[in-house]
mmCIF file with all atom_site columns, C-alpha atoms and ligand atoms in Angstrom:
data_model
loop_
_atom_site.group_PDB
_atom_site.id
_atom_site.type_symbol
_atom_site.label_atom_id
_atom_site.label_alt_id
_atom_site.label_comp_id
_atom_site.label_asym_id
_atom_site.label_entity_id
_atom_site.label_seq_id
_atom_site.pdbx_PDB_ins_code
_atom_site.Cartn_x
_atom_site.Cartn_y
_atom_site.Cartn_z
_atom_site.occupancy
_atom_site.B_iso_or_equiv
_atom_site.pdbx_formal_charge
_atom_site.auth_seq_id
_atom_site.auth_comp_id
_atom_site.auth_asym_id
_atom_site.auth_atom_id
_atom_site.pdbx_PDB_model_num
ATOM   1   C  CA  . UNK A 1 1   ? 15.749 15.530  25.810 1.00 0.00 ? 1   UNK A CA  1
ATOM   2   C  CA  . UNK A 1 2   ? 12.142 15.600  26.828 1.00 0.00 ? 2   UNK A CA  1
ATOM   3   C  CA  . UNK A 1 3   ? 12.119 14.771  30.615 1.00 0.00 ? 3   UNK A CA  1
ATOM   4   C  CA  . UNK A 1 4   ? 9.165  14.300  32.259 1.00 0.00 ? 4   UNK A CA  1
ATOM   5   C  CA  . UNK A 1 5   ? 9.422  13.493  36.013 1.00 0.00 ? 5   UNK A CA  1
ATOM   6   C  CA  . UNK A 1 6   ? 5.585  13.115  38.107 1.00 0.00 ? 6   UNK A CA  1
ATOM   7   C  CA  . UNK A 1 7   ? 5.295  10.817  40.663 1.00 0.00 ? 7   UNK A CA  1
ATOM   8   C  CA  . UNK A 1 8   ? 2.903  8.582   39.442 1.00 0.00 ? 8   UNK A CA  1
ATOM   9   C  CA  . UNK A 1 9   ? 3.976  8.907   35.833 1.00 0.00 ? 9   UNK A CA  1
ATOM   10  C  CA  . UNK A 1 10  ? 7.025  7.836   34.139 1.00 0.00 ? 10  UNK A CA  1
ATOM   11  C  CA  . UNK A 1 11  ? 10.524 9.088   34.142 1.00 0.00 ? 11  UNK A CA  1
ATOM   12  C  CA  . UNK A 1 12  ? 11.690 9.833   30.855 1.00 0.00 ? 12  UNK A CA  1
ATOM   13  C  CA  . UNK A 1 13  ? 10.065 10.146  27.225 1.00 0.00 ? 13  UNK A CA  1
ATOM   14  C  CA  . UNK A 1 14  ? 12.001 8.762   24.490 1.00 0.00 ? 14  UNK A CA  1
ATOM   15  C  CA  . UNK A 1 15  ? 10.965 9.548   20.953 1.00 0.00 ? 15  UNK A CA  1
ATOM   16  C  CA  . UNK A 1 16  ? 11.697 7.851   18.264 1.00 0.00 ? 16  UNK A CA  1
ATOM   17  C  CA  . UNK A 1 17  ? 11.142 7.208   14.803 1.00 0.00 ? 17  UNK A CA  1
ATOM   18  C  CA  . UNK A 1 18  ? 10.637 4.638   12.406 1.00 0.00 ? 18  UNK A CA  1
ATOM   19  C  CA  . UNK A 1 19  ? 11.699 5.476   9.020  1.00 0.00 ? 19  UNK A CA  1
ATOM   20  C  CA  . UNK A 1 20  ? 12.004 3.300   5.527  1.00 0.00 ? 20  UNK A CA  1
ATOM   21  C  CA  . UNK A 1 21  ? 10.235 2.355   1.860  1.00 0.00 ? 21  UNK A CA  1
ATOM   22  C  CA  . UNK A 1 22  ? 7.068  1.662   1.956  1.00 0.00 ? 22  UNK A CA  1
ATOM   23  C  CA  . UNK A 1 23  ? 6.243  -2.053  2.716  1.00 0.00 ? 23  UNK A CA  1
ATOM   24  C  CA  . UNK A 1 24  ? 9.022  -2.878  4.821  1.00 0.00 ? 24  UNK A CA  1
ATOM   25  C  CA  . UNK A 1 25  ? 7.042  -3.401  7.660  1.00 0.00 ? 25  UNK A CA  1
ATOM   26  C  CA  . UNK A 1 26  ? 7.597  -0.020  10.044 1.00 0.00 ? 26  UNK A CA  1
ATOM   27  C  CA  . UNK A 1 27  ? 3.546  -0.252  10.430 1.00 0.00 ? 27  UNK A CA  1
ATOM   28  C  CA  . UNK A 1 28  ? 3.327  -3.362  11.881 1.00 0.00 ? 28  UNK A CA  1
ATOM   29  C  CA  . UNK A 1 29  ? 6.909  -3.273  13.650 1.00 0.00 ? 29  UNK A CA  1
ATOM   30  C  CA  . UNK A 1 30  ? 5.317  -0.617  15.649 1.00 0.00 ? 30  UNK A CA  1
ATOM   31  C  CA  . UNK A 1 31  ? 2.068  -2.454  15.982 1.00 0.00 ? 31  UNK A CA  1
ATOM   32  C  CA  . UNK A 1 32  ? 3.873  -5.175  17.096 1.00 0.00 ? 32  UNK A CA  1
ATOM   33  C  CA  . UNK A 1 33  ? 5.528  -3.741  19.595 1.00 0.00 ? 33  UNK A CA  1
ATOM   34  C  CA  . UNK A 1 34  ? 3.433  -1.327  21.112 1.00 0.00 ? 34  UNK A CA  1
ATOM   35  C  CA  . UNK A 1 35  ? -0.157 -3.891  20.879 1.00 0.00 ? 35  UNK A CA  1
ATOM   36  C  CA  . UNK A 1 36  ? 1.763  -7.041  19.611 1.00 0.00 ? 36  UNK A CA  1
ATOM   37  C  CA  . UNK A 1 37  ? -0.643 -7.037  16.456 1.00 0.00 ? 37  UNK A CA  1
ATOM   38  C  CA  . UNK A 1 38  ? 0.664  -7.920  12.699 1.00 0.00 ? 38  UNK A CA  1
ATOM   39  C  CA  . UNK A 1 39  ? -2.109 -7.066  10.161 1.00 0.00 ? 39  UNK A CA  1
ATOM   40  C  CA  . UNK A 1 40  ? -1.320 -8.459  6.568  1.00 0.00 ? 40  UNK A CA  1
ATOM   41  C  CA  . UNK A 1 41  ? -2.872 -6.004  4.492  1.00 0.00 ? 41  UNK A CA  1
ATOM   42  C  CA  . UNK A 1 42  ? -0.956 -2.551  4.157  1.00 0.00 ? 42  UNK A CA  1
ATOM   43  C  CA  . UNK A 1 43  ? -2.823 -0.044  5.532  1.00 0.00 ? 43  UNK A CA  1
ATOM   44  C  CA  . UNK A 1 44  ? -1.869 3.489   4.317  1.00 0.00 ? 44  UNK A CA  1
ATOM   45  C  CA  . UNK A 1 45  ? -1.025 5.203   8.000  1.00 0.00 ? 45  UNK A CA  1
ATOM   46  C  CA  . UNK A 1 46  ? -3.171 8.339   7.141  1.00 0.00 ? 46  UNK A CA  1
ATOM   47  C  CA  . UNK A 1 47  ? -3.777 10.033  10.531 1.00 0.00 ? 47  UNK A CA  1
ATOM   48  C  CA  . UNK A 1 48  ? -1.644 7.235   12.724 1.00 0.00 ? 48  UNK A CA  1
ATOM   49  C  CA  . UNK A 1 49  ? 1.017  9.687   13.922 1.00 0.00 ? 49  UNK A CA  1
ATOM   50  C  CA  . UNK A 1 50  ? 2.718  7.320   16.652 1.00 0.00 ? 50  UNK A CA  1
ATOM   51  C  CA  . UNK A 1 51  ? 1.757  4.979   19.660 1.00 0.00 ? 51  UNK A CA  1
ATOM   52  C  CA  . UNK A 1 52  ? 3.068  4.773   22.574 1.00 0.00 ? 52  UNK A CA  1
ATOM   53  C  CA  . UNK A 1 53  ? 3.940  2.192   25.281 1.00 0.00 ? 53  UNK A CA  1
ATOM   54  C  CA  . UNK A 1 54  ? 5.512  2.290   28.748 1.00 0.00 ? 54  UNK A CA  1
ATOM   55  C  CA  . UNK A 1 55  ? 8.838  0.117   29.439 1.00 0.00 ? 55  UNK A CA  1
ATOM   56  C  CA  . UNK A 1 56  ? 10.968 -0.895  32.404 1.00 0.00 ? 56  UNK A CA  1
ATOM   57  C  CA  . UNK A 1 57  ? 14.674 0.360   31.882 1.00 0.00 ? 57  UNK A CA  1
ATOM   58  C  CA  . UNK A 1 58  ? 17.195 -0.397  35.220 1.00 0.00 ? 58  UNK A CA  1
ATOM   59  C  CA  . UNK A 1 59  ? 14.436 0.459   37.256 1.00 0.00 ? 59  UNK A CA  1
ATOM   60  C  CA  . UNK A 1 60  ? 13.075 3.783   35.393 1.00 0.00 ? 60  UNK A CA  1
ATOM   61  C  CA  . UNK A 1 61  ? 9.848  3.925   34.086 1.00 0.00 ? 61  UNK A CA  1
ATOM   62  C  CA  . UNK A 1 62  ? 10.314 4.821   30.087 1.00 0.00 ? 62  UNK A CA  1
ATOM   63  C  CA  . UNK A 1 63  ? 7.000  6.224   28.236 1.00 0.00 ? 63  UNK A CA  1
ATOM   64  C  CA  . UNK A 1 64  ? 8.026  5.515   24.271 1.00 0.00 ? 64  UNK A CA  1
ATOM   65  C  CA  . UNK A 1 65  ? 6.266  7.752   21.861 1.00 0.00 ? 65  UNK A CA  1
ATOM   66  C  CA  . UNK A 1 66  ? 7.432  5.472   18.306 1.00 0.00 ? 66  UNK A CA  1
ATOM   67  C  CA  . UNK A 1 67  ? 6.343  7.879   15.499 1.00 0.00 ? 67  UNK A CA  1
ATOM   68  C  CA  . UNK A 1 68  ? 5.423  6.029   12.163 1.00 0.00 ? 68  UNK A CA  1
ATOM   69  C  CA  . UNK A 1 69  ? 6.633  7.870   8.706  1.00 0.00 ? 69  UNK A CA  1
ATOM   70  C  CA  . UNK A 1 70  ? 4.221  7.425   6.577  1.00 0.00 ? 70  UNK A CA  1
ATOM   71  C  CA  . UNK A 1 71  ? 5.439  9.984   4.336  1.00 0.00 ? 71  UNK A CA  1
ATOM   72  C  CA  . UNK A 1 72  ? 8.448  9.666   1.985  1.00 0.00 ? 72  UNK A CA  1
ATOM   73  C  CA  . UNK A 1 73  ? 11.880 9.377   4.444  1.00 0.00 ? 73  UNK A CA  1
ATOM   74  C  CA  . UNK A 1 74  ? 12.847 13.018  3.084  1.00 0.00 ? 74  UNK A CA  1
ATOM   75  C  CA  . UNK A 1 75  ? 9.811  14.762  4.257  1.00 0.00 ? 75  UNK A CA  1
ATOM   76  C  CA  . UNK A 1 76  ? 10.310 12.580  7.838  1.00 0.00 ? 76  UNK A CA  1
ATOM   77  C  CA  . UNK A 1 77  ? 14.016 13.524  7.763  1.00 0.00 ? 77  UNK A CA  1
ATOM   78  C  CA  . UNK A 1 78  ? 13.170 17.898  7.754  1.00 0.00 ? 78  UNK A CA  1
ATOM   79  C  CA  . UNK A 1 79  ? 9.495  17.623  9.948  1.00 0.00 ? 79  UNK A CA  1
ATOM   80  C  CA  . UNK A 1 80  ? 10.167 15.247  12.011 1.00 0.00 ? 80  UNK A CA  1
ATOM   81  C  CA  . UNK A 1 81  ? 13.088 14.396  13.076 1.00 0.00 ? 81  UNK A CA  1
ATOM   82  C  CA  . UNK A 1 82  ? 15.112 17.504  14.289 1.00 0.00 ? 82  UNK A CA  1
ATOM   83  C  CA  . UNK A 1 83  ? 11.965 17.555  16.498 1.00 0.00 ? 83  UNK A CA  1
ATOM   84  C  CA  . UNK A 1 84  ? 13.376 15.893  19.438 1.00 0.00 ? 84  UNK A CA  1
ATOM   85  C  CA  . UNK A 1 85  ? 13.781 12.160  18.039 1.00 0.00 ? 85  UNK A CA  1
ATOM   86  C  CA  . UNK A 1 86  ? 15.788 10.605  19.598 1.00 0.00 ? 86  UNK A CA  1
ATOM   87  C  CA  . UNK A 1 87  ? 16.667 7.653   17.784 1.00 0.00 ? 87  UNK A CA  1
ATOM   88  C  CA  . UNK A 1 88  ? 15.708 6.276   14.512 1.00 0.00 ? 88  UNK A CA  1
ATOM   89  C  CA  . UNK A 1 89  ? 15.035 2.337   13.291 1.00 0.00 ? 89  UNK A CA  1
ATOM   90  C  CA  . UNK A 1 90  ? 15.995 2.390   9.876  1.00 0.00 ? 90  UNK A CA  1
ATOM   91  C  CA  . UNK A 1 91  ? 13.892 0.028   8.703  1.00 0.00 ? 91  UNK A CA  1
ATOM   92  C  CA  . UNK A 1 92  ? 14.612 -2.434  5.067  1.00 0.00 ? 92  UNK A CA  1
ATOM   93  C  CA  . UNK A 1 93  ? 12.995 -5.591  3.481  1.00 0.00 ? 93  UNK A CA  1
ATOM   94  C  CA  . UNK A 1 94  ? 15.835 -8.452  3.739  1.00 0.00 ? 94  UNK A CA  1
ATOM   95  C  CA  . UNK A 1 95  ? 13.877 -9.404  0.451  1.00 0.00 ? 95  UNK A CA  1
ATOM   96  C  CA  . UNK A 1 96  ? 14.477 -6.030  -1.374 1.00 0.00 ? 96  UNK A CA  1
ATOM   97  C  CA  . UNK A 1 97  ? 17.347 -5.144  -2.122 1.00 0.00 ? 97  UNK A CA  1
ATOM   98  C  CA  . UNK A 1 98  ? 16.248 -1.968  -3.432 1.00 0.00 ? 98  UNK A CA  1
ATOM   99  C  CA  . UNK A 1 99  ? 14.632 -1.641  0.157  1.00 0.00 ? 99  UNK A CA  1
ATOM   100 C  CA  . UNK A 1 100 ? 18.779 -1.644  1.871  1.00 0.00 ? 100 UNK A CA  1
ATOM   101 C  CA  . UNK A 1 101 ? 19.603 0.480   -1.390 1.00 0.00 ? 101 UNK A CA  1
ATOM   102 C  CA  . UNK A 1 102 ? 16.998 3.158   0.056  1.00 0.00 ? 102 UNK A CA  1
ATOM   103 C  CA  . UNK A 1 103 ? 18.054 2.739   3.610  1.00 0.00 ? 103 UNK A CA  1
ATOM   104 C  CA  . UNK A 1 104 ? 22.100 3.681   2.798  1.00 0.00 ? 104 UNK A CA  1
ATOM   105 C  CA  . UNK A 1 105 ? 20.668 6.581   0.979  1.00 0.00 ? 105 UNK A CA  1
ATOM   106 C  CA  . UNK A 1 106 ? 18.884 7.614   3.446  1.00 0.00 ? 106 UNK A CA  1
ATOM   107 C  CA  . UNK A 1 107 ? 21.864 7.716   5.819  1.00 0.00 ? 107 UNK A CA  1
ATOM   108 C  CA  . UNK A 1 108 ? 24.216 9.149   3.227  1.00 0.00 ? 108 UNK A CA  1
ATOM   109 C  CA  . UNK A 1 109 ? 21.458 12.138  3.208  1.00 0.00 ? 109 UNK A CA  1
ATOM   110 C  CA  . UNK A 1 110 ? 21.101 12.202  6.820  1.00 0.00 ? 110 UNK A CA  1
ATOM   111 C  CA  . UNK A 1 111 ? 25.172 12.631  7.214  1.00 0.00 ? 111 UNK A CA  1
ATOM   112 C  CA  . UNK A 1 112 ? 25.425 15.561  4.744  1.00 0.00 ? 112 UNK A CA  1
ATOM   113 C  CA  . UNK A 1 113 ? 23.049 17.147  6.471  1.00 0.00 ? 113 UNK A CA  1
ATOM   114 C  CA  . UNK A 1 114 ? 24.959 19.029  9.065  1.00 0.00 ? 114 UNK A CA  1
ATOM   115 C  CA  . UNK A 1 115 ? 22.528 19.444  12.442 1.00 0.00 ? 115 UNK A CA  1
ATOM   116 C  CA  . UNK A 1 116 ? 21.607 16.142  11.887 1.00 0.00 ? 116 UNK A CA  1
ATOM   117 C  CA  . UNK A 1 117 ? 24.831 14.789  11.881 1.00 0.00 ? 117 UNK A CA  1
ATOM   118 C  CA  . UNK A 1 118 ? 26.363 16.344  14.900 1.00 0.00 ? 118 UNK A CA  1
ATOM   119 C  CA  . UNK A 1 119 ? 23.357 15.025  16.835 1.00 0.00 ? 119 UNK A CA  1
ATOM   120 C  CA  . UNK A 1 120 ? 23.983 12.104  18.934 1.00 0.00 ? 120 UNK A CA  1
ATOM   121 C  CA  . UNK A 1 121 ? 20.792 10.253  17.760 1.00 0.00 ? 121 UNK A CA  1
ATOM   122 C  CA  . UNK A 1 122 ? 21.114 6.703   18.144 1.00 0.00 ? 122 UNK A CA  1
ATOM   123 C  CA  . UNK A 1 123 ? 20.518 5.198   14.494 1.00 0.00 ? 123 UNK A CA  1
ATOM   124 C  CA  . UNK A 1 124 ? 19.234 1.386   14.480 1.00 0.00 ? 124 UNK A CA  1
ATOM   125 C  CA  . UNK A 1 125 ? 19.577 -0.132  11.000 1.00 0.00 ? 125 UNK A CA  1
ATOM   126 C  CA  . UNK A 1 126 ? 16.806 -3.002  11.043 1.00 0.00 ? 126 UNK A CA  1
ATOM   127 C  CA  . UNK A 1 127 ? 16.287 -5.888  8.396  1.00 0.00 ? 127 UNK A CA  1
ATOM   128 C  CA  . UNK A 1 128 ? 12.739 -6.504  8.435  1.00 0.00 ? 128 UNK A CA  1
ATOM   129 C  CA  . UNK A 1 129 ? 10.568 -9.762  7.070  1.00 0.00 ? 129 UNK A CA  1
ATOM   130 C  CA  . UNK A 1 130 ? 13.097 -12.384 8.818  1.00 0.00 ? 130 UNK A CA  1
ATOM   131 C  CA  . UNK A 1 131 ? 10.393 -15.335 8.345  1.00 0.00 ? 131 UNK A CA  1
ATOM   132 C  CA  . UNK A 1 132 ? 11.102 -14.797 4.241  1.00 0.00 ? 132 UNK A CA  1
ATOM   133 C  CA  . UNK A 1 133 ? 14.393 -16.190 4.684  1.00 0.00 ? 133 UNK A CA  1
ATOM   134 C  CA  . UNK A 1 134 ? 13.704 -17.949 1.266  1.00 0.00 ? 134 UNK A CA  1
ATOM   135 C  CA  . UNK A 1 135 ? 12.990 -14.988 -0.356 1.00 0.00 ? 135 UNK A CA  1
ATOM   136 C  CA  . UNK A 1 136 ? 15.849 -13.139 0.983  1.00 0.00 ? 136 UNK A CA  1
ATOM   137 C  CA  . UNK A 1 137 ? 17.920 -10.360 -0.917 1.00 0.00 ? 137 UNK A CA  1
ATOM   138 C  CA  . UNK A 1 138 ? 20.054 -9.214  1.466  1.00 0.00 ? 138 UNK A CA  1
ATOM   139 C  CA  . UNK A 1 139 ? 22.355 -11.197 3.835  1.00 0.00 ? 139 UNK A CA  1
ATOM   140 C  CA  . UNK A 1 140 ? 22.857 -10.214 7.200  1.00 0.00 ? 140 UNK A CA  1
ATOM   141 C  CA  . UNK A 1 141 ? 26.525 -10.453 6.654  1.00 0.00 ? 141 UNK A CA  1
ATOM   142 C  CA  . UNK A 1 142 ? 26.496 -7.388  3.783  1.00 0.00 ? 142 UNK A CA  1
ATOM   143 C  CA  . UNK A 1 143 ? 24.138 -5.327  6.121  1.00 0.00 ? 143 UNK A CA  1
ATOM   144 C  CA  . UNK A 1 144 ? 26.216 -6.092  9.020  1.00 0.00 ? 144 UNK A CA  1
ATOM   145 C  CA  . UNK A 1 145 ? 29.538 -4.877  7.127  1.00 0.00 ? 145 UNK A CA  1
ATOM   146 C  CA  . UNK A 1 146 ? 27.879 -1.858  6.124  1.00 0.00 ? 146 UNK A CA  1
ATOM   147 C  CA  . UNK A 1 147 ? 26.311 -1.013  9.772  1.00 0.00 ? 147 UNK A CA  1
ATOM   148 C  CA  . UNK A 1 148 ? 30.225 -1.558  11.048 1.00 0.00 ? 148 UNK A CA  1
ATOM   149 C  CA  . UNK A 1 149 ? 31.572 0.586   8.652  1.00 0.00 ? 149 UNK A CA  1
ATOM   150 C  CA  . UNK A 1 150 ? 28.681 3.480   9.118  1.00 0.00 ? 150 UNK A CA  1
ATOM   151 C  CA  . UNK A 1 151 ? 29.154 2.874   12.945 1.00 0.00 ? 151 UNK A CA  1
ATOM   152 C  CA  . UNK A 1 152 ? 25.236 2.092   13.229 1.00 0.00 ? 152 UNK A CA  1
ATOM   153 C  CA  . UNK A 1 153 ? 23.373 -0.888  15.679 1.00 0.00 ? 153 UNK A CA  1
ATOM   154 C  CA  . UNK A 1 154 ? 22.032 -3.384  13.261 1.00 0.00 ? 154 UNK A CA  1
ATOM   155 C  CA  . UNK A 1 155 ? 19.379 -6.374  14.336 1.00 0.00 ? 155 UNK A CA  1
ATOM   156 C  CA  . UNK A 1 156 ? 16.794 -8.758  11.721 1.00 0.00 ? 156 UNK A CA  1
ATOM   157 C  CA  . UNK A 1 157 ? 13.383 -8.985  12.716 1.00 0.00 ? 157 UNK A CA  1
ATOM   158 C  CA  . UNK A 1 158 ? 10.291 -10.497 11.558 1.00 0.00 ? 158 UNK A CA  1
ATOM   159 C  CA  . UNK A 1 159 ? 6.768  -8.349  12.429 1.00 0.00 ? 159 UNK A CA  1
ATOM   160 C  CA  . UNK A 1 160 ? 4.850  -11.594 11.100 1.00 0.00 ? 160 UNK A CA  1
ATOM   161 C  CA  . UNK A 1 161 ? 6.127  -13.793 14.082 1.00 0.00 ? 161 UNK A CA  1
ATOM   162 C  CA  . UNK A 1 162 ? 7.857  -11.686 16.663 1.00 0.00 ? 162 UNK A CA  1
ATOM   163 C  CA  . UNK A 1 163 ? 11.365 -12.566 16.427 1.00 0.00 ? 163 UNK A CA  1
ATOM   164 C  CA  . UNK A 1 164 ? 13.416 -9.311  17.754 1.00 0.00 ? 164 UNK A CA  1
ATOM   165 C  CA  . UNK A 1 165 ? 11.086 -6.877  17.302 1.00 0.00 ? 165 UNK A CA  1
ATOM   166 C  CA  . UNK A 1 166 ? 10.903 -6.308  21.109 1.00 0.00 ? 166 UNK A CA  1
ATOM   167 C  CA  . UNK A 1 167 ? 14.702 -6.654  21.396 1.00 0.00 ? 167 UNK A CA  1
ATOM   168 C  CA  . UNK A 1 168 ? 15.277 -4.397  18.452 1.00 0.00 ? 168 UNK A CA  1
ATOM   169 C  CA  . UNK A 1 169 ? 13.320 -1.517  20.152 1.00 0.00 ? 169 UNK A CA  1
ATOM   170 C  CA  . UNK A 1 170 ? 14.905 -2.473  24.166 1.00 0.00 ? 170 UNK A CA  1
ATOM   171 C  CA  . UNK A 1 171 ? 18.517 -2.282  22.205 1.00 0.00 ? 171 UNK A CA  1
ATOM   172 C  CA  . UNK A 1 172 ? 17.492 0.907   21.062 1.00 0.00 ? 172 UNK A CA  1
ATOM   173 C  CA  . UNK A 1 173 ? 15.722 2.476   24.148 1.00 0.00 ? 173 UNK A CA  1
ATOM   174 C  CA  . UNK A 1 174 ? 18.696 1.121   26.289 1.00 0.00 ? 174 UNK A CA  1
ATOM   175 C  CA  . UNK A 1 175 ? 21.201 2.813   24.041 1.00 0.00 ? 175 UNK A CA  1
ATOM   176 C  CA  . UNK A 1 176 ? 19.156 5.640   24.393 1.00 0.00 ? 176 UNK A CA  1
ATOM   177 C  CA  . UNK A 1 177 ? 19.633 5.421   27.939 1.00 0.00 ? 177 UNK A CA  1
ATOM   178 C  CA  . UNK A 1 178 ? 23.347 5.126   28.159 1.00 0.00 ? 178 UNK A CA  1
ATOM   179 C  CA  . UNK A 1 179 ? 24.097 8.068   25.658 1.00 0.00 ? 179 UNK A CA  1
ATOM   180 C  CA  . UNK A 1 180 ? 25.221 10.759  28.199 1.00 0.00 ? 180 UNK A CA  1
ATOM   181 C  CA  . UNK A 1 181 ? 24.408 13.245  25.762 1.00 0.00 ? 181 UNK A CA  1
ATOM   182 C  CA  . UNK A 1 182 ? 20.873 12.201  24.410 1.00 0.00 ? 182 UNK A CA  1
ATOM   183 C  CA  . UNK A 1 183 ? 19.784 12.371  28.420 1.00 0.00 ? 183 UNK A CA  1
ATOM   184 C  CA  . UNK A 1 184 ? 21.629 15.569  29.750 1.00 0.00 ? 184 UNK A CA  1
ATOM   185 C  CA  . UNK A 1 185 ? 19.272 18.043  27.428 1.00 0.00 ? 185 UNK A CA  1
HETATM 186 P  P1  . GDP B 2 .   ? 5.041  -0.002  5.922  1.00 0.00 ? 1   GDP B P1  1
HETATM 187 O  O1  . GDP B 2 .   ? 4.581  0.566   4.619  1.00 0.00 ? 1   GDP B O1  1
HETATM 188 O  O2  . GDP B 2 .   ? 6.521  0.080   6.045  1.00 0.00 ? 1   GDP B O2  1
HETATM 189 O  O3  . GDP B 2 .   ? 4.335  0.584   7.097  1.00 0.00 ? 1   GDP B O3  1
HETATM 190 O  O4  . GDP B 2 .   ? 4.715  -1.579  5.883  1.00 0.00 ? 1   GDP B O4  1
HETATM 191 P  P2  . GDP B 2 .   ? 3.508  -2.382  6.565  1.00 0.00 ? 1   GDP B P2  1
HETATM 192 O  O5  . GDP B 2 .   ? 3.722  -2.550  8.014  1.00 0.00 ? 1   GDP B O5  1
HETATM 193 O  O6  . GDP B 2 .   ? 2.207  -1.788  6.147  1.00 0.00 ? 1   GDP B O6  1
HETATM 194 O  O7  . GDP B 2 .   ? 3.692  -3.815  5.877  1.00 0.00 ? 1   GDP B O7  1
HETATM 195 C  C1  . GDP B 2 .   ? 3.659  -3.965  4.457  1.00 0.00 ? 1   GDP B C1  1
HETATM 196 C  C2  . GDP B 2 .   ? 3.295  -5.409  4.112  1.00 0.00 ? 1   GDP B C2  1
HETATM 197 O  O8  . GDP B 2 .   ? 4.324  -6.271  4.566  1.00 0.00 ? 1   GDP B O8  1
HETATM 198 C  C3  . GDP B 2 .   ? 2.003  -5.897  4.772  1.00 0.00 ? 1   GDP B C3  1
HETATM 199 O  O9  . GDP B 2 .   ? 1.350  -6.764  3.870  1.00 0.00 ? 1   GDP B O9  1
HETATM 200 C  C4  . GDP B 2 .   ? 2.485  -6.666  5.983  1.00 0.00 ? 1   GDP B C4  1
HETATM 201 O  O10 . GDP B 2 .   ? 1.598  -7.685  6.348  1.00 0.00 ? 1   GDP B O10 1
HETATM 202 C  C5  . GDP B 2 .   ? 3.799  -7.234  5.465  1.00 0.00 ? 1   GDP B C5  1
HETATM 203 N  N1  . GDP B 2 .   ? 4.786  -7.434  6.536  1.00 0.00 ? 1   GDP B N1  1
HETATM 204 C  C6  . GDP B 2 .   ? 5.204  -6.533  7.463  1.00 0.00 ? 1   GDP B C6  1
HETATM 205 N  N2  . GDP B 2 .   ? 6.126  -7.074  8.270  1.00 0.00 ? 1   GDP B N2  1
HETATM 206 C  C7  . GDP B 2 .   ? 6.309  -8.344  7.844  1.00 0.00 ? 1   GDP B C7  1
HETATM 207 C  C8  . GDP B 2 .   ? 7.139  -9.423  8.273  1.00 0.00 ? 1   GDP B C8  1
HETATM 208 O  O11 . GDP B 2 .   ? 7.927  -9.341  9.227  1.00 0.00 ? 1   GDP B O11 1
HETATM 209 N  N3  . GDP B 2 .   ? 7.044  -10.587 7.554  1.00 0.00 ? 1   GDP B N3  1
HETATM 210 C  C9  . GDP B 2 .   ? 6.207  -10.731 6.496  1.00 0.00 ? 1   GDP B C9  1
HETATM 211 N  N4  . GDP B 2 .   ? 6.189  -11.912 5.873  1.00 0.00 ? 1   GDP B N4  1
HETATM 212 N  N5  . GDP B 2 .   ? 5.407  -9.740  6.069  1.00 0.00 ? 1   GDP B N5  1
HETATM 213 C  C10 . GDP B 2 .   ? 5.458  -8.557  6.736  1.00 0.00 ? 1   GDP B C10 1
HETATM 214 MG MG1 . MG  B 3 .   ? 2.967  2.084   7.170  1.00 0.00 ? 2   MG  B MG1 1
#
């Protein structure tokens, strides 16, 4: 992985990608956690490449670069993220279902492809738009039996008011951490 070690600096870089349909939220996910803003207009990302934002991890200073796909998740999947990524939030609507439908193809495409799938990436499936729980498509239970069976992390999270966004990402950076393999490069 990209290690970075200065003494005023940080210690490691962690890279990471959001991915999903467009509207989910991976915008203001990443907004939210790297400025905690939400912005309720959709905002094509034209020229927003990724932020970053410094974290505390068992006593290591972590600089996270979170890039945002604005692109279609194939296009992502071959620029982006053989280039050092590593992990991914797989990011869905829980009030389209067609949103989930996108996300499992995604995966299924992302395990046929060979070099991606021997990589030890950490893969984060993440239902976003929690606060619509009226509205809601997709039950936690069905994306939780499908994240067991796919051996990915899954969390809910709502951009609009905050809830797990900044857990979804610490899950994911601390996974990060504690894959041997993901560090040792
Ligand atoms: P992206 O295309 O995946 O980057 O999606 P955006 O971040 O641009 O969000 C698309 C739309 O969904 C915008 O109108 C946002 O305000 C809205 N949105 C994003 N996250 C949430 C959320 O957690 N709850 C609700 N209610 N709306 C959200
Ligand atoms: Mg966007």
């Amino acid at each position: 992985m990209m290690s970075h070690k200065t003494s005023d600096d940080y210690d490691y870089l962690f890279k990471v990608v959001l991915i999903g349909d467009v509207g989910v939220g991976k915008s203001n996910l990443l907004s939210r956690f790297t400025r905690n803003e939400f912005s309720l207009e959709t905002k094509p990302s034209v020229g927003v490449e990724f932020e970053t934002r410094f974290i505390e991890l068992e006593g290591k200073t972590i600089k996270v670069q979170v890039w945002d796909s604005a692109g279609s998740y194939r296009r992502t999947m071959q620029r982006r993220l053989h280039r050092l990524s590593l992990g991914v939030l797989l990011v869905y609507d829980v009030t389209k279902s067609g949103s989930f439908e996108a996300a499992k193809q995604w995966l299924k495409e992302f395990r046929e492809n060979e070099e991606a799938a021997k990589s030890d990436m950490v893969i984060m499936l993440v239902g976003n738009k929690l606060d619509l729980m009226h509205l809601r498509e997709v039950t936690a239970e069905e994306a939780q039996a499908f994240c067991e069976r796919e051996g990915i992390f899954f969390i809910e999270t709502s951009a609009l008011d905050s809830t797990n966004v900044g857990e979804a990402f610490q899950q994911m950076l601390t996974r990060i951490y504690n894959t041997p393999a993901l560090m040792s490069t």
